[in-house]
Amino acid sequence: MRNKGLISLLGIFFVALSVLGVAYADWTDKLVFNGWAKTGELNVVWDPNYSYQVYVWNASSQQWVPEPENKNYINVTMTTNNCTTNCDESKHGCKVMTVNIEGAYPETKIVLHFKIHNIGTIAAHWTGITPVPGSFTVNGVVTNYTTLANSGWMAICVDPYPDPYIQIHPCNTVNVTVTIIFHNPLPECTTICGEFELNFIQWNL
């Protein structure tokens, strides 16, 4: 009887403790894992420093020579637009480079010097150059780049060319030279328009 009474008394005691919120269970502990993740940025722009030279083919010397100052018939303008900054607004540049050439004539060469700048946080792979469909016209009439290239009027060379890619690390630049040569039978009074896109992906793809 005394044992039963003792058991009953202990039971009442533990029930009372639980009602009062007094802990009597196993010891416990815990660890906390938290944090945040901020994504990087793939952001390649045209550097604001660019230049050009104009050359003409000298038939007597059989070589390209700078266009003489007294015969500077070709006018080249280079402008940038659609400008942007990186995420923390510490660096800036422009996404669009526009080059207009006025007064071109056969056997002349325009050499354009650009810089491509990586203002993002991860390395970028420059993977190619793509003619934009529908952007090529001759005197307002839509054509395509292949037809224009096969016309023999002009040739465009890019150096270096991404084959298969050129890697640009953050805060680094790549110097790019674009050479445009106008050949015979380039017609007179003709306006040729077109647009190219330079393609970039993150370095590990």
PDB file of C-alpha atoms in Angstrom:
ATOM      1  CA  MET A   1       0.000   0.000   0.000  1.00  0.00           C
ATOM      2  CA  ARG A   2       2.825   2.331   0.809  1.00  0.00           C
ATOM      3  CA  ASN A   3       4.445   1.718  -2.620  1.00  0.00           C
ATOM      4  CA  LYS A   4       1.209   2.407  -4.426  1.00  0.00           C
ATOM      5  CA  GLY A   5       0.760   5.569  -2.425  1.00  0.00           C
ATOM      6  CA  LEU A   6       4.294   6.669  -3.246  1.00  0.00           C
ATOM      7  CA  ILE A   7       3.775   6.058  -6.974  1.00  0.00           C
ATOM      8  CA  SER A   8       0.521   7.985  -6.916  1.00  0.00           C
ATOM      9  CA  LEU A   9       2.186  10.826  -5.082  1.00  0.00           C
ATOM     10  CA  LEU A  10       5.041  11.005  -7.668  1.00  0.00           C
ATOM     11  CA  GLY A  11       2.522  11.002 -10.498  1.00  0.00           C
ATOM     12  CA  ILE A  12       0.628  13.880  -8.939  1.00  0.00           C
ATOM     13  CA  PHE A  13       3.936  15.697  -8.410  1.00  0.00           C
ATOM     14  CA  PHE A  14       5.025  15.427 -12.087  1.00  0.00           C
ATOM     15  CA  VAL A  15       1.573  16.467 -13.294  1.00  0.00           C
ATOM     16  CA  ALA A  16       1.756  19.495 -11.060  1.00  0.00           C
ATOM     17  CA  LEU A  17       5.197  20.381 -12.419  1.00  0.00           C
ATOM     18  CA  SER A  18       3.945  20.180 -15.978  1.00  0.00           C
ATOM     19  CA  VAL A  19       1.000  22.398 -15.185  1.00  0.00           C
ATOM     20  CA  LEU A  20       3.315  24.951 -13.609  1.00  0.00           C
ATOM     21  CA  GLY A  21       5.621  24.857 -16.665  1.00  0.00           C
ATOM     22  CA  VAL A  22       8.606  23.566 -14.755  1.00  0.00           C
ATOM     23  CA  ALA A  23      10.980  21.539 -17.017  1.00  0.00           C
ATOM     24  CA  TYR A  24      11.825  18.062 -16.006  1.00  0.00           C
ATOM     25  CA  ALA A  25      12.483  16.479 -19.469  1.00  0.00           C
ATOM     26  CA  ASP A  26      15.828  15.728 -21.151  1.00  0.00           C
ATOM     27  CA  TRP A  27      18.294  18.570 -21.641  1.00  0.00           C
ATOM     28  CA  THR A  28      18.122  20.220 -25.109  1.00  0.00           C
ATOM     29  CA  ASP A  29      20.192  22.529 -27.264  1.00  0.00           C
ATOM     30  CA  LYS A  30      20.064  23.892 -30.834  1.00  0.00           C
ATOM     31  CA  LEU A  31      22.168  25.456 -33.558  1.00  0.00           C
ATOM     32  CA  VAL A  32      20.965  28.073 -36.060  1.00  0.00           C
ATOM     33  CA  PHE A  33      21.934  28.222 -39.752  1.00  0.00           C
ATOM     34  CA  ASN A  34      20.962  31.327 -41.709  1.00  0.00           C
ATOM     35  CA  GLY A  35      22.385  33.893 -44.100  1.00  0.00           C
ATOM     36  CA  TRP A  36      21.780  35.441 -47.491  1.00  0.00           C
ATOM     37  CA  ALA A  37      22.984  35.030 -51.067  1.00  0.00           C
ATOM     38  CA  LYS A  38      23.609  37.845 -53.525  1.00  0.00           C
ATOM     39  CA  THR A  39      23.984  36.978 -57.194  1.00  0.00           C
ATOM     40  CA  GLY A  40      26.846  38.207 -59.326  1.00  0.00           C
ATOM     41  CA  GLU A  41      26.586  40.213 -62.514  1.00  0.00           C
ATOM     42  CA  LEU A  42      27.451  39.642 -66.182  1.00  0.00           C
ATOM     43  CA  ASN A  43      27.874  43.132 -67.604  1.00  0.00           C
ATOM     44  CA  VAL A  44      30.020  43.935 -70.641  1.00  0.00           C
ATOM     45  CA  VAL A  45      30.133  47.422 -72.159  1.00  0.00           C
ATOM     46  CA  TRP A  46      31.912  49.507 -74.740  1.00  0.00           C
ATOM     47  CA  ASP A  47      34.737  51.451 -73.139  1.00  0.00           C
ATOM     48  CA  PRO A  48      34.428  55.222 -73.766  1.00  0.00           C
ATOM     49  CA  ASN A  49      37.924  55.336 -75.322  1.00  0.00           C
ATOM     50  CA  TYR A  50      37.828  54.665 -79.070  1.00  0.00           C
ATOM     51  CA  SER A  51      39.450  55.986 -82.226  1.00  0.00           C
ATOM     52  CA  TYR A  52      39.796  55.429 -85.965  1.00  0.00           C
ATOM     53  CA  GLN A  53      42.140  55.888 -88.926  1.00  0.00           C
ATOM     54  CA  VAL A  54      41.396  56.245 -92.620  1.00  0.00           C
ATOM     55  CA  TYR A  55      43.677  54.685 -95.245  1.00  0.00           C
ATOM     56  CA  VAL A  56      43.676  54.718 -99.026  1.00  0.00           C
ATOM     57  CA  TRP A  57      45.246  52.252-101.434  1.00  0.00           C
ATOM     58  CA  ASN A  58      48.212  53.782-103.224  1.00  0.00           C
ATOM     59  CA  ALA A  59      48.399  52.137-106.625  1.00  0.00           C
ATOM     60  CA  SER A  60      51.950  53.296-107.341  1.00  0.00           C
ATOM     61  CA  SER A  61      53.432  51.952-104.104  1.00  0.00           C
ATOM     62  CA  GLN A  62      50.966  49.050-103.878  1.00  0.00           C
ATOM     63  CA  GLN A  63      50.273  49.634-100.188  1.00  0.00           C
ATOM     64  CA  TRP A  64      47.808  51.231 -97.804  1.00  0.00           C
ATOM     65  CA  VAL A  65      48.743  54.771 -96.759  1.00  0.00           C
ATOM     66  CA  PRO A  66      46.984  57.235 -94.426  1.00  0.00           C
ATOM     67  CA  GLU A  67      44.515  59.443 -96.204  1.00  0.00           C
ATOM     68  CA  PRO A  68      46.328  62.752 -96.924  1.00  0.00           C
ATOM     69  CA  GLU A  69      45.171  65.755 -94.915  1.00  0.00           C
ATOM     70  CA  ASN A  70      44.420  67.660 -98.105  1.00  0.00           C
ATOM     71  CA  LYS A  71      42.236  64.775 -99.291  1.00  0.00           C
ATOM     72  CA  ASN A  72      40.280  63.923 -96.167  1.00  0.00           C
ATOM     73  CA  TYR A  73      37.098  63.173 -98.049  1.00  0.00           C
ATOM     74  CA  ILE A  74      35.887  60.513 -95.626  1.00  0.00           C
ATOM     75  CA  ASN A  75      34.232  61.595 -92.389  1.00  0.00           C
ATOM     76  CA  VAL A  76      33.825  59.050 -89.575  1.00  0.00           C
ATOM     77  CA  THR A  77      31.747  59.627 -86.442  1.00  0.00           C
ATOM     78  CA  MET A  78      31.673  57.231 -83.503  1.00  0.00           C
ATOM     79  CA  THR A  79      29.134  57.591 -80.695  1.00  0.00           C
ATOM     80  CA  THR A  80      27.909  55.473 -77.790  1.00  0.00           C
ATOM     81  CA  ASN A  81      24.445  55.273 -76.288  1.00  0.00           C
ATOM     82  CA  ASN A  82      22.196  53.076 -74.120  1.00  0.00           C
ATOM     83  CA  CYS A  83      24.647  53.667 -71.290  1.00  0.00           C
ATOM     84  CA  THR A  84      24.423  51.786 -68.000  1.00  0.00           C
ATOM     85  CA  THR A  85      26.173  51.144 -64.688  1.00  0.00           C
ATOM     86  CA  ASN A  86      26.984  47.989 -62.781  1.00  0.00           C
ATOM     87  CA  CYS A  87      24.908  46.909 -59.779  1.00  0.00           C
ATOM     88  CA  ASP A  88      26.685  49.070 -57.212  1.00  0.00           C
ATOM     89  CA  GLU A  89      26.958  51.971 -59.687  1.00  0.00           C
ATOM     90  CA  SER A  90      30.742  52.108 -59.324  1.00  0.00           C
ATOM     91  CA  LYS A  91      31.453  51.505 -63.036  1.00  0.00           C
ATOM     92  CA  HIS A  92      29.706  52.555 -66.212  1.00  0.00           C
ATOM     93  CA  GLY A  93      29.743  52.094 -69.955  1.00  0.00           C
ATOM     94  CA  CYS A  94      27.492  51.879 -72.973  1.00  0.00           C
ATOM     95  CA  LYS A  95      25.827  48.971 -74.729  1.00  0.00           C
ATOM     96  CA  VAL A  96      25.554  50.455 -78.236  1.00  0.00           C
ATOM     97  CA  MET A  97      28.368  51.738 -80.441  1.00  0.00           C
ATOM     98  CA  THR A  98      27.301  53.586 -83.600  1.00  0.00           C
ATOM     99  CA  VAL A  99      29.757  54.198 -86.435  1.00  0.00           C
ATOM    100  CA  ASN A 100      28.749  56.385 -89.377  1.00  0.00           C
ATOM    101  CA  ILE A 101      30.999  56.717 -92.417  1.00  0.00           C
ATOM    102  CA  GLU A 102      30.327  59.477 -94.929  1.00  0.00           C
ATOM    103  CA  GLY A 103      32.078  59.946 -98.264  1.00  0.00           C
ATOM    104  CA  ALA A 104      33.455  56.431 -98.689  1.00  0.00           C
ATOM    105  CA  TYR A 105      34.887  55.523-102.078  1.00  0.00           C
ATOM    106  CA  PRO A 106      36.526  52.425-103.609  1.00  0.00           C
ATOM    107  CA  GLU A 107      39.875  51.195-102.326  1.00  0.00           C
ATOM    108  CA  THR A 108      39.644  52.922 -98.965  1.00  0.00           C
ATOM    109  CA  LYS A 109      40.024  51.358 -95.545  1.00  0.00           C
ATOM    110  CA  ILE A 110      38.559  52.444 -92.216  1.00  0.00           C
ATOM    111  CA  VAL A 111      40.280  51.033 -89.129  1.00  0.00           C
ATOM    112  CA  LEU A 112      38.214  51.329 -85.948  1.00  0.00           C
ATOM    113  CA  HIS A 113      39.728  50.792 -82.502  1.00  0.00           C
ATOM    114  CA  PHE A 114      37.447  49.765 -79.637  1.00  0.00           C
ATOM    115  CA  LYS A 115      37.765  48.491 -76.086  1.00  0.00           C
ATOM    116  CA  ILE A 116      35.338  45.988 -74.582  1.00  0.00           C
ATOM    117  CA  HIS A 117      35.190  46.392 -70.789  1.00  0.00           C
ATOM    118  CA  ASN A 118      33.854  43.879 -68.256  1.00  0.00           C
ATOM    119  CA  ILE A 119      32.243  45.903 -65.446  1.00  0.00           C
ATOM    120  CA  GLY A 120      30.513  42.863 -63.962  1.00  0.00           C
ATOM    121  CA  THR A 121      31.626  40.521 -61.197  1.00  0.00           C
ATOM    122  CA  ILE A 122      32.264  37.314 -63.171  1.00  0.00           C
ATOM    123  CA  ALA A 123      34.392  36.449 -66.184  1.00  0.00           C
ATOM    124  CA  ALA A 124      32.625  36.741 -69.541  1.00  0.00           C
ATOM    125  CA  HIS A 125      33.210  34.668 -72.657  1.00  0.00           C
ATOM    126  CA  TRP A 126      32.849  36.590 -75.905  1.00  0.00           C
ATOM    127  CA  THR A 127      31.513  33.830 -78.132  1.00  0.00           C
ATOM    128  CA  GLY A 128      30.753  35.436 -81.467  1.00  0.00           C
ATOM    129  CA  ILE A 129      29.392  38.186 -83.681  1.00  0.00           C
ATOM    130  CA  THR A 130      25.942  37.873 -85.235  1.00  0.00           C
ATOM    131  CA  PRO A 131      24.443  39.965 -88.055  1.00  0.00           C
ATOM    132  CA  VAL A 132      21.040  41.196 -86.898  1.00  0.00           C
ATOM    133  CA  PRO A 133      18.353  39.926 -89.327  1.00  0.00           C
ATOM    134  CA  GLY A 134      16.365  42.678 -90.993  1.00  0.00           C
ATOM    135  CA  SER A 135      18.875  45.410 -90.126  1.00  0.00           C
ATOM    136  CA  PHE A 136      20.750  45.402 -93.449  1.00  0.00           C
ATOM    137  CA  THR A 137      19.531  47.758 -96.144  1.00  0.00           C
ATOM    138  CA  VAL A 138      20.877  49.265 -99.352  1.00  0.00           C
ATOM    139  CA  ASN A 139      19.279  52.638-100.102  1.00  0.00           C
ATOM    140  CA  GLY A 140      16.413  51.673 -97.790  1.00  0.00           C
ATOM    141  CA  VAL A 141      15.763  48.288 -99.406  1.00  0.00           C
ATOM    142  CA  VAL A 142      16.103  45.364 -97.003  1.00  0.00           C
ATOM    143  CA  THR A 143      18.752  42.801 -97.847  1.00  0.00           C
ATOM    144  CA  ASN A 144      20.796  40.347 -95.782  1.00  0.00           C
ATOM    145  CA  TYR A 145      24.422  40.298 -94.730  1.00  0.00           C
ATOM    146  CA  THR A 146      25.331  37.322 -96.916  1.00  0.00           C
ATOM    147  CA  THR A 147      24.067  39.072-100.051  1.00  0.00           C
ATOM    148  CA  LEU A 148      25.912  42.228 -99.070  1.00  0.00           C
ATOM    149  CA  ALA A 149      29.140  40.346 -98.360  1.00  0.00           C
ATOM    150  CA  ASN A 150      28.905  38.524-101.697  1.00  0.00           C
ATOM    151  CA  SER A 151      28.442  41.805-103.571  1.00  0.00           C
ATOM    152  CA  GLY A 152      32.171  42.517-103.314  1.00  0.00           C
ATOM    153  CA  TRP A 153      31.470  46.117-102.320  1.00  0.00           C
ATOM    154  CA  MET A 154      33.052  45.877 -98.899  1.00  0.00           C
ATOM    155  CA  ALA A 155      34.779  43.538 -96.464  1.00  0.00           C
ATOM    156  CA  ILE A 156      34.674  43.603 -92.670  1.00  0.00           C
ATOM    157  CA  CYS A 157      37.394  42.063 -90.514  1.00  0.00           C
ATOM    158  CA  VAL A 158      37.407  41.805 -86.697  1.00  0.00           C
ATOM    159  CA  ASP A 159      40.643  41.245 -84.772  1.00  0.00           C
ATOM    160  CA  PRO A 160      40.770  39.376 -82.482  1.00  0.00           C
ATOM    161  CA  TYR A 161      37.845  37.203 -83.498  1.00  0.00           C
ATOM    162  CA  PRO A 162      36.316  34.931 -80.819  1.00  0.00           C
ATOM    163  CA  ASP A 163      37.127  31.417 -82.007  1.00  0.00           C
ATOM    164  CA  PRO A 164      35.759  29.697 -80.034  1.00  0.00           C
ATOM    165  CA  TYR A 165      35.741  32.456 -77.402  1.00  0.00           C
ATOM    166  CA  ILE A 166      37.699  35.268 -75.760  1.00  0.00           C
ATOM    167  CA  GLN A 167      37.626  35.477 -71.981  1.00  0.00           C
ATOM    168  CA  ILE A 168      37.335  38.862 -70.284  1.00  0.00           C
ATOM    169  CA  HIS A 169      37.849  38.956 -66.531  1.00  0.00           C
ATOM    170  CA  PRO A 170      36.108  41.493 -64.275  1.00  0.00           C
ATOM    171  CA  CYS A 171      37.637  44.986 -64.492  1.00  0.00           C
ATOM    172  CA  ASN A 172      39.598  43.949 -67.615  1.00  0.00           C
ATOM    173  CA  THR A 173      39.332  45.167 -71.192  1.00  0.00           C
ATOM    174  CA  VAL A 174      39.976  43.642 -74.602  1.00  0.00           C
ATOM    175  CA  ASN A 175      41.230  45.776 -77.473  1.00  0.00           C
ATOM    176  CA  VAL A 176      39.307  45.133 -80.678  1.00  0.00           C
ATOM    177  CA  THR A 177      40.105  46.372 -84.174  1.00  0.00           C
ATOM    178  CA  VAL A 178      37.414  46.431 -86.847  1.00  0.00           C
ATOM    179  CA  THR A 179      38.608  47.013 -90.396  1.00  0.00           C
ATOM    180  CA  ILE A 180      36.156  47.999 -93.133  1.00  0.00           C
ATOM    181  CA  ILE A 181      37.479  47.964 -96.694  1.00  0.00           C
ATOM    182  CA  PHE A 182      35.496  49.407 -99.584  1.00  0.00           C
ATOM    183  CA  HIS A 183      36.200  47.795-102.964  1.00  0.00           C
ATOM    184  CA  ASN A 184      35.254  48.217-106.583  1.00  0.00           C
ATOM    185  CA  PRO A 185      32.510  47.920-107.798  1.00  0.00           C
ATOM    186  CA  LEU A 186      31.188  50.042-104.899  1.00  0.00           C
ATOM    187  CA  PRO A 187      28.350  52.092-106.460  1.00  0.00           C
ATOM    188  CA  GLU A 188      28.089  55.846-106.069  1.00  0.00           C
ATOM    189  CA  CYS A 189      25.440  57.605-103.968  1.00  0.00           C
ATOM    190  CA  THR A 190      24.620  54.418-102.040  1.00  0.00           C
ATOM    191  CA  THR A 191      23.752  54.147 -98.353  1.00  0.00           C
ATOM    192  CA  ILE A 192      24.459  50.802 -96.697  1.00  0.00           C
ATOM    193  CA  CYS A 193      23.109  50.146 -93.208  1.00  0.00           C
ATOM    194  CA  GLY A 194      23.479  47.196 -90.875  1.00  0.00           C
ATOM    195  CA  GLU A 195      23.850  46.039 -87.312  1.00  0.00           C
ATOM    196  CA  PHE A 196      25.856  43.322 -85.556  1.00  0.00           C
ATOM    197  CA  GLU A 197      25.518  41.889 -82.068  1.00  0.00           C
ATOM    198  CA  LEU A 198      28.467  40.712 -79.980  1.00  0.00           C
ATOM    199  CA  ASN A 199      27.453  37.717 -77.870  1.00  0.00           C
ATOM    200  CA  PHE A 200      28.673  37.013 -74.326  1.00  0.00           C
ATOM    201  CA  ILE A 201      27.972  34.251 -71.799  1.00  0.00           C
ATOM    202  CA  GLN A 202      29.210  33.493 -68.310  1.00  0.00           C
ATOM    203  CA  TRP A 203      32.645  31.872 -68.348  1.00  0.00           C
ATOM    204  CA  ASN A 204      31.639  28.353 -67.228  1.00  0.00           C
ATOM    205  CA  LEU A 205      29.011  27.652 -69.924  1.00  0.00           C
TER     206      LEU A 205
END
